[in-house]
XYZ file of C-alpha atoms in Angstrom:
619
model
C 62.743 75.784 76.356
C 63.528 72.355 74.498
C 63.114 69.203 76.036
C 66.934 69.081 76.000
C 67.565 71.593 77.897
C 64.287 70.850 80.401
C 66.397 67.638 81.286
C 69.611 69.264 81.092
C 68.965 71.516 84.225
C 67.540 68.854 85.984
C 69.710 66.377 85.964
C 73.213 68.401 86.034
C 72.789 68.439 89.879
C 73.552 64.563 89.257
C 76.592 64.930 87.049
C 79.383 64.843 89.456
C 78.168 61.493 91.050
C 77.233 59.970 87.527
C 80.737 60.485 85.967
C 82.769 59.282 89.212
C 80.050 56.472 89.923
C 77.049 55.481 88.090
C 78.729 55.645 84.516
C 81.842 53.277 85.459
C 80.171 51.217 87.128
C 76.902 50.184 84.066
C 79.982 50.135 81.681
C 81.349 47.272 83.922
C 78.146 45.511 84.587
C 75.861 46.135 81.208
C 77.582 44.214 79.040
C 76.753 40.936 81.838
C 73.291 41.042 80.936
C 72.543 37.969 79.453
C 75.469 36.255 80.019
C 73.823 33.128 80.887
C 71.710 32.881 78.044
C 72.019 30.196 75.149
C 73.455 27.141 74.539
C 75.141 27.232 70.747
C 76.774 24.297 69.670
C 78.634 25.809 66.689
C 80.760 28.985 66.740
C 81.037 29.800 70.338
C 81.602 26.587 71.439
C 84.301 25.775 69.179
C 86.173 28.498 69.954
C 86.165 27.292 73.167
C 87.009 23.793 72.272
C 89.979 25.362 70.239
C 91.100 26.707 73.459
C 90.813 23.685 75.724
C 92.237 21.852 73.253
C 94.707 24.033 72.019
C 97.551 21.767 71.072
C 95.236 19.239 69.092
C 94.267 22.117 66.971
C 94.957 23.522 63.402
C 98.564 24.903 63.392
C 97.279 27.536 60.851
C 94.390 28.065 62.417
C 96.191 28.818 65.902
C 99.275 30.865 64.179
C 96.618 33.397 61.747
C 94.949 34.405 65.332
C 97.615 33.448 67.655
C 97.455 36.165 70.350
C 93.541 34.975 71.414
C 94.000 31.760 70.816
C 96.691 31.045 73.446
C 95.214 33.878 75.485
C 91.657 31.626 75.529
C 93.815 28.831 75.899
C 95.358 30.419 79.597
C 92.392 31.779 80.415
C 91.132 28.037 80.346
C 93.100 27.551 83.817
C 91.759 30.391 85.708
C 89.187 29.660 88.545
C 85.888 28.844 87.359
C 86.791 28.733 83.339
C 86.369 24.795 83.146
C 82.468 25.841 82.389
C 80.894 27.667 79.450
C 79.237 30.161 81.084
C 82.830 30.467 83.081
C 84.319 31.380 80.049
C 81.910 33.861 79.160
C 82.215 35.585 82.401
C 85.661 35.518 82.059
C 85.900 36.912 77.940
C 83.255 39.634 78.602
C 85.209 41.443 81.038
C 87.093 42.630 77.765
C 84.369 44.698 76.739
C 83.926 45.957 79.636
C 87.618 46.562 79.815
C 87.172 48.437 76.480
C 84.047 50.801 77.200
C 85.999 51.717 80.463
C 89.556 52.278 78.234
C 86.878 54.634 75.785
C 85.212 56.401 78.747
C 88.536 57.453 80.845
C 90.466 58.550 77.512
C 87.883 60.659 76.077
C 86.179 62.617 78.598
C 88.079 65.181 79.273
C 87.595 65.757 74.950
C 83.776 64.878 74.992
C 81.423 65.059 77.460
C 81.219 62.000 80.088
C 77.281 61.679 79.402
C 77.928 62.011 76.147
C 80.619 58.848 75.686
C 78.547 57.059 78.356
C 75.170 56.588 75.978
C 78.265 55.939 72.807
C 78.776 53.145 74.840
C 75.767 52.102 75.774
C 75.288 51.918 71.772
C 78.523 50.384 71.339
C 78.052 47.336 74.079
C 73.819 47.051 73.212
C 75.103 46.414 69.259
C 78.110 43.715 69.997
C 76.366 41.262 68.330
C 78.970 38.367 68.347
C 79.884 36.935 71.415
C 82.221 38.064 73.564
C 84.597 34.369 73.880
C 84.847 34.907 69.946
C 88.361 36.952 71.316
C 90.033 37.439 67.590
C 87.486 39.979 67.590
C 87.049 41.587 70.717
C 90.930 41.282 70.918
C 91.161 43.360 67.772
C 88.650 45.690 69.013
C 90.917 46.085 72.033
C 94.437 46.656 70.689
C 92.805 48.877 67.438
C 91.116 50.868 70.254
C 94.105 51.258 72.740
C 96.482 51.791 69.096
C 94.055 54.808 68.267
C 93.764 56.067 71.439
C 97.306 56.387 71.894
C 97.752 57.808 68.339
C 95.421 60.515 69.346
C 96.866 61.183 72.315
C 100.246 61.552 70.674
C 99.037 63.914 68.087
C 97.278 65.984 70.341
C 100.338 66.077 72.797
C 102.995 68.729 72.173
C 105.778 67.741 74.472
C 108.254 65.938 72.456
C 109.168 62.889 74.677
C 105.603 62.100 75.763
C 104.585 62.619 72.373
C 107.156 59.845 71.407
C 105.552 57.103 74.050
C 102.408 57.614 72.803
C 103.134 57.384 68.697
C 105.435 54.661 70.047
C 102.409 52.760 72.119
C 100.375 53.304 69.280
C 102.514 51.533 67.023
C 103.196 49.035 69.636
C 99.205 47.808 69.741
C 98.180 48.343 65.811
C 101.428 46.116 65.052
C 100.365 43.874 67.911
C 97.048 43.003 66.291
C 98.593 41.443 63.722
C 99.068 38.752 65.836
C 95.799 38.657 67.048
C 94.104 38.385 63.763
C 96.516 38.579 60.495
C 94.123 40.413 58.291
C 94.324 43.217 60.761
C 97.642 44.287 58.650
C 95.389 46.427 57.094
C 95.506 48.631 59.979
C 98.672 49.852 58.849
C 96.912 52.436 57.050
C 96.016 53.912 60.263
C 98.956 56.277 59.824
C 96.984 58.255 57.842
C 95.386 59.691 60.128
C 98.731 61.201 61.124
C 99.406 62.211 58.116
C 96.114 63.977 58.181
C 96.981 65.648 61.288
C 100.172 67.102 60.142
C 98.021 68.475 56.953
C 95.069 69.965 59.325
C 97.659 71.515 61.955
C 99.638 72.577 58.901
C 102.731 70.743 60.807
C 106.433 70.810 58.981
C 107.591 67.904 56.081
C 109.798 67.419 58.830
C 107.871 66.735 62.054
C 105.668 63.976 59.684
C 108.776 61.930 59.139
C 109.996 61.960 62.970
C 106.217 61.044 63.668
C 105.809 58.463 61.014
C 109.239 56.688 62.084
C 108.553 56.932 65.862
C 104.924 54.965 64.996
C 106.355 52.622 62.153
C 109.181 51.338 64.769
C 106.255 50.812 67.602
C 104.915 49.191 65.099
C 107.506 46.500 64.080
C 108.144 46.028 67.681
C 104.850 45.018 68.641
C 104.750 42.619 65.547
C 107.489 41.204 66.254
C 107.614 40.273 69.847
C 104.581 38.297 69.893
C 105.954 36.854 66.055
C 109.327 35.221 68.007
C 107.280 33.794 70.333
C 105.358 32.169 67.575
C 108.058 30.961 66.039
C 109.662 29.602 68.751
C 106.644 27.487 69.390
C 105.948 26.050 66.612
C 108.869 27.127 63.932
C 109.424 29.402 61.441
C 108.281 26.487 58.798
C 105.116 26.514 60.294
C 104.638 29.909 60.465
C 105.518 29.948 56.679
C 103.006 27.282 56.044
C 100.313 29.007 57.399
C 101.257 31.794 55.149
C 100.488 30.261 52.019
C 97.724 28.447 53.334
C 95.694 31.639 54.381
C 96.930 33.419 51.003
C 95.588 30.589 49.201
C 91.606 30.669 51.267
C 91.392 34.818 51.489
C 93.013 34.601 47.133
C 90.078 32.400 46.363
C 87.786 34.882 43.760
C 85.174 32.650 45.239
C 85.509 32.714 48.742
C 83.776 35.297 50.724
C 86.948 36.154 52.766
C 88.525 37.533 49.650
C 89.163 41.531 49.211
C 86.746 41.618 46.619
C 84.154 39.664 48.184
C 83.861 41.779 51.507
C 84.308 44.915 49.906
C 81.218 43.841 47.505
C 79.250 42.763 50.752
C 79.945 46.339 52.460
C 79.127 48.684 49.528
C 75.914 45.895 49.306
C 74.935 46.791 52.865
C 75.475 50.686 52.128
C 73.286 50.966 49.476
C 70.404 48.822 50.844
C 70.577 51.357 54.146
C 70.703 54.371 51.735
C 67.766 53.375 50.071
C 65.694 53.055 53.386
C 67.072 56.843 54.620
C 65.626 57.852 51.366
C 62.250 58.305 52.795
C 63.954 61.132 55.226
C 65.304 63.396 52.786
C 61.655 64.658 51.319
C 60.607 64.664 54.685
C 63.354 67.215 55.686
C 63.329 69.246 52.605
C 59.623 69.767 53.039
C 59.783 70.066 56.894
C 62.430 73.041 56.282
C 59.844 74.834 53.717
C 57.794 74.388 56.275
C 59.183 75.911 59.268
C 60.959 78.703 57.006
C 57.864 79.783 55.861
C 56.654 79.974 59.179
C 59.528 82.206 60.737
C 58.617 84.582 57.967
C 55.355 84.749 59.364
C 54.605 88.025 61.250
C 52.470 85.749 63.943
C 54.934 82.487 63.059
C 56.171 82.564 66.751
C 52.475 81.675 67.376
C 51.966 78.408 65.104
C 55.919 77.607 65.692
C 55.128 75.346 68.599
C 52.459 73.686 67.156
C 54.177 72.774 63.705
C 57.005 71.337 65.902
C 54.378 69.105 67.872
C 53.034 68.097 64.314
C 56.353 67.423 62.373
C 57.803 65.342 65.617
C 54.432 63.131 65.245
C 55.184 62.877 61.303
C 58.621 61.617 62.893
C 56.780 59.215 65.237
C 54.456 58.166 61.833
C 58.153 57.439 59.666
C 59.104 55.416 62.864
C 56.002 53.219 62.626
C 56.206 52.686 58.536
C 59.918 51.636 59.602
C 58.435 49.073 61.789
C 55.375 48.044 58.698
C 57.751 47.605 56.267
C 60.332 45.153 58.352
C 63.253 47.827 58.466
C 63.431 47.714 62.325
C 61.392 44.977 64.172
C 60.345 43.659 67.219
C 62.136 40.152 67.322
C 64.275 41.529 69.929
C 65.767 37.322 69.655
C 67.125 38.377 66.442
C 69.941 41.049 64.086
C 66.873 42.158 61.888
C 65.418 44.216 65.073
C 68.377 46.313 65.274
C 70.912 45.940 61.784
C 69.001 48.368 60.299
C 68.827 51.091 62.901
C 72.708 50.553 63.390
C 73.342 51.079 60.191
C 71.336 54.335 59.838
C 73.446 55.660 62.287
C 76.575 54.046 60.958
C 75.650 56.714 57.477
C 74.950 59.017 59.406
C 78.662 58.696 61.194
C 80.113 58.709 57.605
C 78.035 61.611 56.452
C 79.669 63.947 59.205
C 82.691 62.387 59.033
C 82.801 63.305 55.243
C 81.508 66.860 56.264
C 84.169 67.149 58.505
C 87.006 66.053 56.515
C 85.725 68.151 53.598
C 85.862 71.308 55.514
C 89.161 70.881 56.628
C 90.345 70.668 53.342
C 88.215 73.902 52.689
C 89.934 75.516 55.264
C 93.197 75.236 54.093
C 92.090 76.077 50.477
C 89.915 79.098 51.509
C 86.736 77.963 50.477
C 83.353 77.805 52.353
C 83.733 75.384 55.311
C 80.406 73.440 55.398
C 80.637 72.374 59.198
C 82.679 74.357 61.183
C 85.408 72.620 63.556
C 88.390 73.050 65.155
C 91.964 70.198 64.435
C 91.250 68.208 66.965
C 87.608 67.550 66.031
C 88.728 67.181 62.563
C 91.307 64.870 63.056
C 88.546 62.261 65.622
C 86.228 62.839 62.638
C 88.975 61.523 60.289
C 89.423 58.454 63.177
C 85.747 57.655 62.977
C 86.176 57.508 58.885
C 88.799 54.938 59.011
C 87.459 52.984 62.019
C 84.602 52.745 59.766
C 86.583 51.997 56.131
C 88.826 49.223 58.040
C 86.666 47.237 60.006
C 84.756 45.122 57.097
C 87.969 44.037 55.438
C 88.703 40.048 56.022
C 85.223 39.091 57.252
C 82.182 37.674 55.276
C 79.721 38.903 57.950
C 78.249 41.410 55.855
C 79.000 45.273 57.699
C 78.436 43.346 61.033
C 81.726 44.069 62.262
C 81.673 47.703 62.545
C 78.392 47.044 64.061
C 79.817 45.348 66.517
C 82.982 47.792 66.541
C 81.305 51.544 67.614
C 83.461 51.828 70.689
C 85.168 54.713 69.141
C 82.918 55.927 66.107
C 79.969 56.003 68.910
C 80.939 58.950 71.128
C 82.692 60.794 68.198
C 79.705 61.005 66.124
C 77.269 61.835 69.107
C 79.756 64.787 69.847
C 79.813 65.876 65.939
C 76.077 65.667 66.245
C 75.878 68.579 69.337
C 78.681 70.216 67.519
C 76.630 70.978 64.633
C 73.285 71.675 66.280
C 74.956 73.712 68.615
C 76.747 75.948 65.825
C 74.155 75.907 62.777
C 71.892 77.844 65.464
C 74.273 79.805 67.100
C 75.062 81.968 63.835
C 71.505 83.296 64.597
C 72.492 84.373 68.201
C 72.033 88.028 68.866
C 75.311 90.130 70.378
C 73.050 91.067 73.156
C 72.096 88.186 73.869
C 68.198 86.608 74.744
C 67.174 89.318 77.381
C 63.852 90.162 76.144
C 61.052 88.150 75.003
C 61.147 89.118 71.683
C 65.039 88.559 71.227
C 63.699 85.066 72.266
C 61.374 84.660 69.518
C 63.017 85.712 66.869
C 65.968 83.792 67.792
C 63.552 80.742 67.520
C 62.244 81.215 64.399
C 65.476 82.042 62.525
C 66.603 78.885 64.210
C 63.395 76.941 62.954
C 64.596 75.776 60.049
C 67.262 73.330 61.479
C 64.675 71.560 63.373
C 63.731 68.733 60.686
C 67.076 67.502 60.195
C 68.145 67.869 63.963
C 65.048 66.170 65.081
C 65.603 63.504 62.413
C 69.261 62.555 63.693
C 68.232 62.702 67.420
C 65.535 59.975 66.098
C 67.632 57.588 64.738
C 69.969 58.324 67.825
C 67.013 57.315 69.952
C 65.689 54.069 67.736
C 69.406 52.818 67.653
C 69.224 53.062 71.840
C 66.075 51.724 72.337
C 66.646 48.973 69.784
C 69.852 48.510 70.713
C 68.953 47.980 74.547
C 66.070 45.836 74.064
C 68.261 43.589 71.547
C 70.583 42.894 73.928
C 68.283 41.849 76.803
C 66.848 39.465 74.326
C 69.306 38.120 71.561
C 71.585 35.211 72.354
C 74.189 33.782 69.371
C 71.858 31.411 67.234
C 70.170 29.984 70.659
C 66.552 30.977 70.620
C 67.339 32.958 67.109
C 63.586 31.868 65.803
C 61.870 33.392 69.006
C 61.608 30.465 71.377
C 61.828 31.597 74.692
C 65.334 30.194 76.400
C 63.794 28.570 79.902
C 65.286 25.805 80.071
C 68.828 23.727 81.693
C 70.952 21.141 80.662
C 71.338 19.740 84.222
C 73.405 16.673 82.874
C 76.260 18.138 81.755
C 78.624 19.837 83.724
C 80.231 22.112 81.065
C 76.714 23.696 80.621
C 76.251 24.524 84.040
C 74.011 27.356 84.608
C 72.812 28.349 81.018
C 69.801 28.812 79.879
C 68.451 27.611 76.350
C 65.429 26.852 74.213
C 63.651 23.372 75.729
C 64.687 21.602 72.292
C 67.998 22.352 72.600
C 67.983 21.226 76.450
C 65.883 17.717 75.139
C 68.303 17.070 72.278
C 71.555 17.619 74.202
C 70.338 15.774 77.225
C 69.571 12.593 74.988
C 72.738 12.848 73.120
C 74.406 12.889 76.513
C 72.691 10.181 77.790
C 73.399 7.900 74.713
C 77.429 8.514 75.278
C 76.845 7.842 78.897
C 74.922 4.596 78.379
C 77.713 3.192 75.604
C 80.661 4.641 77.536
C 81.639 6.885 74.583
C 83.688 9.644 77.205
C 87.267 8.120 77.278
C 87.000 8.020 73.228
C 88.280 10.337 70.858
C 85.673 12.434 68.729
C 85.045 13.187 65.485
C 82.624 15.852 64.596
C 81.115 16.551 60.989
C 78.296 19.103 60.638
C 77.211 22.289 61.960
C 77.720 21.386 65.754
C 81.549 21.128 65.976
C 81.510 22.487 69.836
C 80.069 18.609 71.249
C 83.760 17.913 71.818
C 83.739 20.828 74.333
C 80.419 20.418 75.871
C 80.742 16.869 76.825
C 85.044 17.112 77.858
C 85.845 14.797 74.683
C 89.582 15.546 73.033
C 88.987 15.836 69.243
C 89.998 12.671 66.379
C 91.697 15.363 64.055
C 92.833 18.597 63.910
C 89.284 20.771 63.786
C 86.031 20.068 64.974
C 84.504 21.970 61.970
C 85.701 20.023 59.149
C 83.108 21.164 56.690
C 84.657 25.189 56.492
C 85.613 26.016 53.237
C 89.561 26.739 54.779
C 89.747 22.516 55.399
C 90.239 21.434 51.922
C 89.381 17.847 51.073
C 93.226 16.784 50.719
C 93.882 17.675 54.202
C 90.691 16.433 55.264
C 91.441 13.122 53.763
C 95.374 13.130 55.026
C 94.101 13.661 59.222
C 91.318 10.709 58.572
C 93.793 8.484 56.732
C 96.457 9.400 60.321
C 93.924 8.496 63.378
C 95.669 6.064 65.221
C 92.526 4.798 67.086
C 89.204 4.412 65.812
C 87.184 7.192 67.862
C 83.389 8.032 68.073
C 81.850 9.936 64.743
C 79.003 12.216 64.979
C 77.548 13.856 61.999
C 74.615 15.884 61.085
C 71.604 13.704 60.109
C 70.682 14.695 56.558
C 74.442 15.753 55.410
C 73.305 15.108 51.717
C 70.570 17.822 51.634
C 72.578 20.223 53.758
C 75.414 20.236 51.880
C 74.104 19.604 48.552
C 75.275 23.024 46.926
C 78.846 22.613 48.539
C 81.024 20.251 46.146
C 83.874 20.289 48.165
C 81.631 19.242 51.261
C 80.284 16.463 49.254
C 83.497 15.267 48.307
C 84.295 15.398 52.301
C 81.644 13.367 53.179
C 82.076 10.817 50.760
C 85.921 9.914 52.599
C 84.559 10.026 55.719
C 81.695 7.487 54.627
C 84.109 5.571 52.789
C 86.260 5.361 56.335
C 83.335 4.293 58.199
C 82.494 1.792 55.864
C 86.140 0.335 55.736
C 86.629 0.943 59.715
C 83.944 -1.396 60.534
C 81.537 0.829 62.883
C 78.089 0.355 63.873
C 75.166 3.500 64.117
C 73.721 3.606 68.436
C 71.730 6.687 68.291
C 70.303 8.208 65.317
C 67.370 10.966 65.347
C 66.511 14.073 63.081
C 69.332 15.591 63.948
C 72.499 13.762 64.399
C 73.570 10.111 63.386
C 76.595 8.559 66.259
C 78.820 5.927 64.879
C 80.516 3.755 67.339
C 83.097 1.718 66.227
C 82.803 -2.301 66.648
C 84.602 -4.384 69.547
């Protein structure tokens, strides 16, 4: 009996209870823990200083994700949201909403236990945080668009079928709105074209289909377009057209096409190169246990070459850990990028397999992993979840890291799907009634025990890694290992986080020196990497961002908002701007206008440390 199936019969006595109960409930609560840890004073917080101060913002910035950003900005006047850790409450819930959304849809397709640890994998990898909504926004409509797709192709009954290509339309247009590079999901429909191909569906049926989704599709653009335009005109909507073309056209910038899709094939082959190890070690572990089951005694030794190849296993695990490919700084990506990614290739390989032996199928040549449609078409899902994701961001293949709410559970059921069937071919028609039926049913299965045993590893690093990253990791708080035990008890908008003591000490003092020079009823103006002070001490913001030094401000419009301020307001900038920005020229030429317009505006410096300079301006 395998260790699988020792559990398996133990714990089915608890299924009923865990799928009604236990599993709805962790998908609700898990992705809490932590909530109240860190304090970071550059991307979280000025997303949430974009949506508190939502009309003082960047009309491009606001229109290329406008769906979150006047989402965070309602959410602002709920009960409880005038905190940061409010806010995160508040933003997590969409995750939650999500893992529920996966979980209801899918099991009666895959088993509930089965989506419930995809999940777990899914919410223990969501890396960025959760009031970062143009992502977890995306992540929501792409996962209700597929879903419904899905359901519509799976769904036979012609005016149901209609909602549901209709719905799915409705969302994947939708998130166009949320975040504009999500266009690309238009190419979604392939998967329904790959569904008329696998069921071998009429010309006919693809083009009812196809027009049913594309019309869902301009509806849910559109809606949420008019009310865009009616905010804020159809000028300004054109504006920030050209503007983003101009940022994401830049060869240079790492938002282009060719820069992400350079980072992503980057990541790929640095992961494949780490797997590498594994592939001797199965080749020679299925010499191994096939020379064994050709043993007239191998039944005998069988056990005890499993015990010894699962310790090799345990050994590969440990030079993972020497050699820095997973890690224990459980604070930090490196402990867990590595595993996700593993079983991110792993995803793609069967995903491949899968497609590939559909199109064998049809063409009557050996299938390589047997499947039915339906598991053919999710596999072709997973592929595309996978291909999409990356485009528009510079993070590297962190976004379908933190995007497995789909490709989790599909790949964990293509995983018993082929363990199940590779050793199932070696099932006798009488079945396992005697002992020796048994055994030689175990050693003609022997051979698929290195690579099975292999997967179900990196299945089980990618939990445990996963799990104990989230527990620890907070957004760039604590990101060098320093324990977060400490509160900012000054400052209301903190209330109730924990973060490292030096980030408590420094944001106390800074506090305390606009308390002391009664700094609050000013405007501010932030330059550096801490554009979320405006937030974190209730201060409305000078110009239109609070980040001025991203590559999408250019200097002219930098220069244009400076040379517009109506009143002098407080100026806070990062101590040593020249050495931090010395290798951006366009960040140079930045700081240069705003030193010239402190020079010419007549202010005077009232707190300067290693960090940050404040500039006051004179009575």
């Amino acid at each position: 009996m395998s260790i699988f199936s020792f559990f398996k019969k133990r714990l089915k006595k608890f299924q009923t209870i865990s799928e009604l109960v236990i599993f709805p409930v962790l998908f609700f609560l898990y992705p809490f823990v932590a909530v109240d840890q860190g304090i970071d004073l550059s991307d979280v917080t000025y997303s949430l200083g974009n949506y508190q101060f939502f009309d003082a913002m960047d009309t491009n910035w606001k229109l290329s994700i406008f769906i979150p950003s006047l989402a965070g900005h309602l959410m602002t006047y709920l009960p409880g949201a005038g905190t940061m850790l409010g806010m995160k409450i508040y933003t997590t819930l969409f995750v939650s909403m999500m893992a529920l959304i996966v979980y209801y849809a899918l099991k009666t397709i895959i088993p509930g236990w089965m989506i419930f640890v995809g999940e777990w994998i899914a919410i223990s990898l969501s890396w960025c945080p959760y009031v970062i909504l143009y992502n977890y926004m995306t992540y929501l409509f792409m996962t209700l668009g597929l879903l419904f797709l899905l359901d519509g192709i799976m769904t036979y009954e012609g005016r149901r079928q209609n909602r549901r290509l209709f719905l799915a339309g409705v969302f994947l247009g939708g998130n166009v709105l949320v975040r504009l590079p999500n266009v690309l999901e238009a190419s979604f429909i392939l998967i329904l074209f790959f569904a008329v191909y696998v069921n071998k569906e009429k010309f006919q049926s693809l083009i009812h289909r196809t027009f049913v989704c594309v019309l869902g599709y301009v509806v849910g653009a559109v809606i949420p377009l008019l009310i865009a335009i009616i905010m804020y005109g159809p000028s300004a909507y054109a504006s920030m057209l050209k503007w983003l073309s101009s940022v994401s056209g830049d060869s240079g910038n790492s938002h282009s096409m060719a820069a992400t899709t350079l980072l992503t094939l980057s990541a790929y082959r640095t992961t494949a190169s780490k797997m590498a190890v594994m592939i001797p070690c199965i080749v020679v572990g299925v010499i191994l246990f096939y020379l064994i089951s050709k043993r007239t005694a191998g039944i005998r030794i069988l056990n005890i070459a499993k015990i010894i190849y699962l310790a090799g296993i345990l050994v590969l695990v440990k030079f993972y850990f020497s050699n820095g490919v997973f890690t224990t700084n459980y604070w930090y990506y490196d402990s867990m990028f590595q595993a996700a990614m593993m079983f991110i290739v792993l995803s793609l390989v069967l995903d491949i397999l899968d497609i590939l032996s559909a199109f064998a199928e049809r063409t009557d040549l050996v299938v390589i992993m047997p499947g039915t449609q339906g598991e053919r078409i999710m596999a072709f899902l997973s592929l595309m979840v996978i291909v999409i994701t990356p485009f528009g961001s510079d993070n590297y293949t962190f976004p379908i890291v933190n995007n497995l709410f789909l490709v989790a559970p599909i790949t964990l059921a293509q995983l018993r799907r082929v363990a199940r069937r590779a050793t199932s071919v070696h099932m006798p028609r009488t079945g396992l009634r005697t002992q020796e039926a048994r055994d030689k049913f175990d050693l003609e299965c022997a051979v698929h025990f290195p690579w099975k045993y292999m997967c179900v590893m990196i299945v089980f690093v990618v939990i445990i890694q996963g799990t104990l990253f989230k527990a620890g990791y907070s957004f760039v708080d604590g990101a060098d290992g320093r324990p977060r035990d400490s509160k900012v008890t000054s400052v209301d908008k903190l209330e109730g986080l924990y973060t490292t003591s030096d980030n408590a000490v420094e944001i106390e003092k800074l506090y305390k020196v606009f308390k002391d020079n009664d700094l609050f009823d000013h405007e501010l103006l932030q330059f550096g990497e801490s554009p979320g002070l405006s937030y974190a001490f209730d201060m409305k913001p000078a110009i239109y961002t609070t980040w001025p030094t991203l590559e999408s401000n250019t200097v002219d419009i930098f220069d244009d908002a400076l040379m517009n301020i109506s009143a002098r307001p407080v100026i806070i900038t990062d101590a040593d701007m020249m050495t931090e920005y010395q290798d951006s020229p366009s960040v140079l030429s930045k700081i240069d206008i705003l030193l010239d317009y402190i020079a010419s505006n007549d202010y005077n410096i009232v707190f300067e440390d290693e960090n940050y300079i404040v500039y006051v301006p004179c009575d």
